[in-house]
Coordinates of C-alpha atoms and ligand atoms in Angstrom, one line a residue:
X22 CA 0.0 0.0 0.0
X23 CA 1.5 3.4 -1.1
X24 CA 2.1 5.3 2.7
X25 CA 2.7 9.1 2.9
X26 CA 6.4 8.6 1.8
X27 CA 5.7 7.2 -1.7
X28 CA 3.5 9.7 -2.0
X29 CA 5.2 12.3 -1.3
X30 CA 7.9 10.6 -3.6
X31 CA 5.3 10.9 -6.4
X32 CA 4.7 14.7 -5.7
X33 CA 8.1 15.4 -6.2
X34 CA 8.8 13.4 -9.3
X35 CA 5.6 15.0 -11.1
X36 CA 5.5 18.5 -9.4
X37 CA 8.4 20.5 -11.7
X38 CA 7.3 18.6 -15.1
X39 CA 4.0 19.3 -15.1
X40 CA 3.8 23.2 -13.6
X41 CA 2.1 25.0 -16.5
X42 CA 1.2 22.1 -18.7
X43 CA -2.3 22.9 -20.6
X44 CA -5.1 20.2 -20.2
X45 CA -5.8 18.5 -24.0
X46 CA -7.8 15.6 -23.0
X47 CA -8.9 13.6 -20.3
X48 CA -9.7 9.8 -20.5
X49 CA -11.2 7.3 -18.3
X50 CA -11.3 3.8 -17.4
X51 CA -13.2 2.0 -15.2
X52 CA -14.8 3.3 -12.1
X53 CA -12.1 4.2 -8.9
X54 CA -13.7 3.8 -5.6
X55 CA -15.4 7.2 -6.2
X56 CA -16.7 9.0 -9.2
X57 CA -14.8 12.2 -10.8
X58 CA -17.5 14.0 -9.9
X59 CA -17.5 16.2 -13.2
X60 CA -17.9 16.1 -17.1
X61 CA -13.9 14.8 -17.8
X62 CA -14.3 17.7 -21.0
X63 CA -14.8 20.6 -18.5
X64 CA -11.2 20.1 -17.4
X65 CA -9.6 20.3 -20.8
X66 CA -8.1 23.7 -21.4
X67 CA -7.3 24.6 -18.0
X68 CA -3.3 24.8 -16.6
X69 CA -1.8 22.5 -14.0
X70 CA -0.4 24.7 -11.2
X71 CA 1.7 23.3 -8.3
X72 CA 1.3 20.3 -6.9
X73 CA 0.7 19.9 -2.9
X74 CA 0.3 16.8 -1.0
X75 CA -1.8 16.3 2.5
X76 CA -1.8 13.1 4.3
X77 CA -1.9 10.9 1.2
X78 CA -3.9 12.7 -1.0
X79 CA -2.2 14.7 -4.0
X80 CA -4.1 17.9 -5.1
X81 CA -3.7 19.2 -8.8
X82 CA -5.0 22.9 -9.3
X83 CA -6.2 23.3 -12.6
X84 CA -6.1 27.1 -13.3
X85 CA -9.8 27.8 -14.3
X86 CA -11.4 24.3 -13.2
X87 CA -10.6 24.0 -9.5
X88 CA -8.5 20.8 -9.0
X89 CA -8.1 17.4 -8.8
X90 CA -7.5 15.1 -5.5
X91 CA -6.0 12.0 -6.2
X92 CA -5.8 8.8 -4.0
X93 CA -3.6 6.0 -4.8
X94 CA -5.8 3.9 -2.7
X95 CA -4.5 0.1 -2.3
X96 CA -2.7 -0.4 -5.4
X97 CA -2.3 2.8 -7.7
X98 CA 0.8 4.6 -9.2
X99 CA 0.8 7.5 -11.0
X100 CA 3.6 8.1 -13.7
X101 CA 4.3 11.0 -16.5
X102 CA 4.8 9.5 -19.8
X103 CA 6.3 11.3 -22.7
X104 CA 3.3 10.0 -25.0
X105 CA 0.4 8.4 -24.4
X106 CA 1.0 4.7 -24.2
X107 CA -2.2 3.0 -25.6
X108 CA -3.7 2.2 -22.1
X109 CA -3.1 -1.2 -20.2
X110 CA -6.4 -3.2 -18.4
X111 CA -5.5 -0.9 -15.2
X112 CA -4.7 2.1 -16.6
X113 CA -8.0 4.1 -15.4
X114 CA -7.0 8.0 -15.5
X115 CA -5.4 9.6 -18.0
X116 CA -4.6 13.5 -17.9
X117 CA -2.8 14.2 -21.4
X118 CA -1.5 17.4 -20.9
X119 CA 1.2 19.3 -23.3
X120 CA 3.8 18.0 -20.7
X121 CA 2.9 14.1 -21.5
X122 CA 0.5 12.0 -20.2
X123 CA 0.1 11.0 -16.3
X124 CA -1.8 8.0 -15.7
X125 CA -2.9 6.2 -12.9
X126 CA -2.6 2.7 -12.9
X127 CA -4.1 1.0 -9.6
X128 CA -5.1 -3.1 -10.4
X129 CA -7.7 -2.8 -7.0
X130 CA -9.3 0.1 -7.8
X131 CA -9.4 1.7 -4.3
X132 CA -7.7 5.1 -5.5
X133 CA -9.8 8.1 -6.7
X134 CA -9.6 11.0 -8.6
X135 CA -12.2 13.7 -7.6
X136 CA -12.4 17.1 -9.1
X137 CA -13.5 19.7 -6.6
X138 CA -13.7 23.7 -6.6
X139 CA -11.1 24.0 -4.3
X140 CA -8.8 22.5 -1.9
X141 CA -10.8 23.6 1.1
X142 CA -14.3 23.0 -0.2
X143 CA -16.6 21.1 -1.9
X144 CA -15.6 17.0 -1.9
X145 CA -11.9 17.7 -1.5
X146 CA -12.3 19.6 2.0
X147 CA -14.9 16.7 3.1
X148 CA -12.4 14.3 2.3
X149 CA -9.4 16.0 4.2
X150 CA -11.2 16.9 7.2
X151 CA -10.4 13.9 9.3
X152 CA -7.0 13.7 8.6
X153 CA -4.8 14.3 12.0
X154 CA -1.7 16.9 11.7
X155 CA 0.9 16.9 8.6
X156 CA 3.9 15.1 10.6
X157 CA 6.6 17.6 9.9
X158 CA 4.4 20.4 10.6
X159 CA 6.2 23.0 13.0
X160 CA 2.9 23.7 14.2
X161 CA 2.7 20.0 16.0
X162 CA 4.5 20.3 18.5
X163 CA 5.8 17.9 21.7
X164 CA 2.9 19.2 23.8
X165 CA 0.6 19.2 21.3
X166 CA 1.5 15.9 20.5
X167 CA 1.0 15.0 23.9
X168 CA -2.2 16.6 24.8
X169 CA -3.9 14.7 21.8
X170 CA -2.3 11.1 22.8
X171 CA -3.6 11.9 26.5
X172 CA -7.4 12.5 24.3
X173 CA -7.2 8.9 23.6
X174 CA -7.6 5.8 25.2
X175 CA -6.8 3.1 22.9
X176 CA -3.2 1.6 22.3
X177 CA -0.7 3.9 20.9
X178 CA 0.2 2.2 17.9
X179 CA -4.1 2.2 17.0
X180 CA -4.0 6.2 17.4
X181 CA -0.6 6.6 15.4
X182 CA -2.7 4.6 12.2
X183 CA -5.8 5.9 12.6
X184 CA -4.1 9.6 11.4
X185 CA -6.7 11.7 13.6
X186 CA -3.8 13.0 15.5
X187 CA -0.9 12.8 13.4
X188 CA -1.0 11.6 9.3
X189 CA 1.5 9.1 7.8
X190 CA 2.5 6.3 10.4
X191 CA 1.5 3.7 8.2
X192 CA 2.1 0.2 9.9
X193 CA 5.9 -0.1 9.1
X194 CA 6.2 3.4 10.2
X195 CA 4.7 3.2 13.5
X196 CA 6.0 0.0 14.7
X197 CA 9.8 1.3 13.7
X198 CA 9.3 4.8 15.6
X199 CA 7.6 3.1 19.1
X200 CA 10.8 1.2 18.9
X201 CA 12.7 4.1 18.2
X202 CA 11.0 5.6 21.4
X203 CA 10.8 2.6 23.6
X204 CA 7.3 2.6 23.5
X205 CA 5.6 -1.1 23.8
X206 CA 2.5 -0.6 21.2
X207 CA -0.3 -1.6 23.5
X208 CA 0.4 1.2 25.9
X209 CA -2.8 3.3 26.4
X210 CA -2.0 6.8 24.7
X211 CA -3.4 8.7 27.4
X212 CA -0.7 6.8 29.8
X213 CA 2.2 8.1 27.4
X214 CA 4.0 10.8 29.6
X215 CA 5.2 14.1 27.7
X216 CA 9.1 13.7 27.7
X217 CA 8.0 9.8 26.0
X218 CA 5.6 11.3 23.9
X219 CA 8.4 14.1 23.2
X220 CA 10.3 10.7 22.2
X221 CA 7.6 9.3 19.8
X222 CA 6.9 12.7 17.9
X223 CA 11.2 12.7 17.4
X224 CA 11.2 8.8 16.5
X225 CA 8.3 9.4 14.2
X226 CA 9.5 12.4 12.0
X227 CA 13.2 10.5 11.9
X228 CA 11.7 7.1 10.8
X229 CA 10.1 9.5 8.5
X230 CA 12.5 11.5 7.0
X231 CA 14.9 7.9 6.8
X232 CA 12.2 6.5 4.2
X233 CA 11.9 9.7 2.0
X234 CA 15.9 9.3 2.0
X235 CA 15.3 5.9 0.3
X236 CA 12.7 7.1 -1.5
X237 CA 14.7 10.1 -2.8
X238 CA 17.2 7.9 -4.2
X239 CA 14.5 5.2 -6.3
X240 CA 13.6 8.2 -7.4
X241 CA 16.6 9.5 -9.0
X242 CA 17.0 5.8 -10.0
X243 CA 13.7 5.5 -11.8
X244 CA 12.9 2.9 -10.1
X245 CA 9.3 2.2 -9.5
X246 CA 8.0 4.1 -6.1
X247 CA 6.6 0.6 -5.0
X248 CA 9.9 -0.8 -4.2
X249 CA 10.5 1.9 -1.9
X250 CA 8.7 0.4 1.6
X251 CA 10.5 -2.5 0.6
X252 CA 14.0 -1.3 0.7
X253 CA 13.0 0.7 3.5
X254 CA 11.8 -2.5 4.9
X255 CA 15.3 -4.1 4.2
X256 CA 16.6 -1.7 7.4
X257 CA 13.9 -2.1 9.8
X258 CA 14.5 -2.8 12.8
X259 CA 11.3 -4.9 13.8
X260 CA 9.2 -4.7 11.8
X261 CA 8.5 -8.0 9.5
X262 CA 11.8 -9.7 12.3
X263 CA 9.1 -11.7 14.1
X264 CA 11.3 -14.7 16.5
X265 CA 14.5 -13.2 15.6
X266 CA 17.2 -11.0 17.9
X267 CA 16.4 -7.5 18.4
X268 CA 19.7 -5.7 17.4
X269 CA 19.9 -3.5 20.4
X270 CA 19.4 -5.6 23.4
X271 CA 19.2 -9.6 21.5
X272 CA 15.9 -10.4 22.9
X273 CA 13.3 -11.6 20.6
X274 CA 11.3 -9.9 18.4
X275 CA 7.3 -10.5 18.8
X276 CA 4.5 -9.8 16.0
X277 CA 0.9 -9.2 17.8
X278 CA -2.1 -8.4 15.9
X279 CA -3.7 -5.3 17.2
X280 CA -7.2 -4.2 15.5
X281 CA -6.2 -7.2 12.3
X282 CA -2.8 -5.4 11.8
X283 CA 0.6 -7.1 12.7
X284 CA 2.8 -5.6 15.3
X285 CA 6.5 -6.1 15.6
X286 CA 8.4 -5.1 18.8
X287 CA 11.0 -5.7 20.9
X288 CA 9.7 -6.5 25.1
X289 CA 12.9 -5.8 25.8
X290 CA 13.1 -2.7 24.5
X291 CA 9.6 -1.0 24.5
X292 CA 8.0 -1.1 28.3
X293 CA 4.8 0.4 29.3
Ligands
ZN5 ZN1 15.5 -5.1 22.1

């Protein structure tokens, strides 16, 4: 599943190429997991302006026809093409634009592309409402942090993926930065005391930052984004290491499900 670093990989490889590119035409496949929400035509002629991300939604303005937010759902990509490939069975969106063409190609179907007026109204502000703080946002800070995690009483590692409070700890994410922080995952969040939650913010936004390093580099190696959790992955330090030695202390890794999602962590190293 794409996570905020691929997608934020994905901004920056299309953001620069396509500033400025004119709308020619727009073509569909079959239906994402919701409708565009607008006659595809209306869209032609209009310019694409800079490209933002929030949580793991992209939004293209189109100068003149509001803007697009795009999902990659389960299983979508989005790349920039030169020409116009003739589309493949899961190519469902095309925007050909006098840049090239960028297509998403997502084999599930869960990702969306939804034209709205505006970022902050109509479907794309319903849509982004529930999403928790931007993780490297100065405005989230250690106490803010804190005050939301003491809000909550379910386990720590449920409130990191849920993204009310903060966005982007997808699974691999949160189990590597409670590790970071010594924080066992099925501590109550409103237990979590503000120099650990001082920890968790730090552990998050460096396990962070590590994967768009990694993700930096497929980039400049044209590789495809989706091998980017992967090589990430090759680096973690619990997660997917169920039964074998933690390399801090040599305990054992253990995987838990918590709400049908594995957990990886050390005992050793994360206490209550
Ligand atoms: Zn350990």
């Amino acid at each position: 599943m794409p996570e905020l670093p691929e997608v934020e990989v994905t901004r920056r490889g299309i953001d620069e190429p396509l500033r400025g590119a004119r709308v020619l035409a727009v073509r569909l496949g079959k239906p994402l997991r919701w409708p565009l929400g607008c006659p595809a035509e209306t869209l032609v002629g209009s310019t694409v302006g800079p490209v933002s991300r929030r949580g793991k939604y992209l939004w293209l303005p189109l100068q003149g026809s509001g803007g697009l937010l795009v999902h990659l759902g389960m299983s979508g990509s989005l790349a920039l093409g030169a020409a116009a490939a003739p589309a493949g069975p899961h190519d469902h969106f095309d925007l050909v634009t006098s840049h090239g063409t960028l297509r998403l190609t997502d084999p599930r179907r869960f990702g969306a592309v939804v034209w709205s007026p505006a970022i902050d109204s109509g479907p794309a502000a319903k849509l982004l409402a529930p999403l928790g703080h931007e993780p490297f946002d100065p405005a989230l800070t250690p106490a803010l942090f804190h005050a939301g995690l003491r809000r909550r009483r379910t386990a720590v590692k449920t409130v990191l993926l849920e993204g009310s409070l903060v966005v982007g700890a997808g699974n691999i994410y949160a189990c590597e930065a409670l590790f970071v922080a010594g924080i066992d995952p099925r501590t109550r969040a409103e237990r979590i005391s503000r120099p650990r939650a001082e920890r968790l913010l730090a552990a998050l936004r460096e396990t962070l930052a590590r994967a768009l390093d990694v993700g930096g580099s497929t980039l400049r190696d044209f590789r495809d984004v989706h091998g980017m959790s992967g090589e990430f992955q090759a680096e973690a330090r619990v997660y997917g290491r169920e039964r074998l030695a933690c390399g801090r202390c040599g305990g054992t890794v253990r995987r838990i499900v918590q709400n049908q999602r594995s957990t990886f962590f050390c005992p050793g190293c994360q206490t209550r």
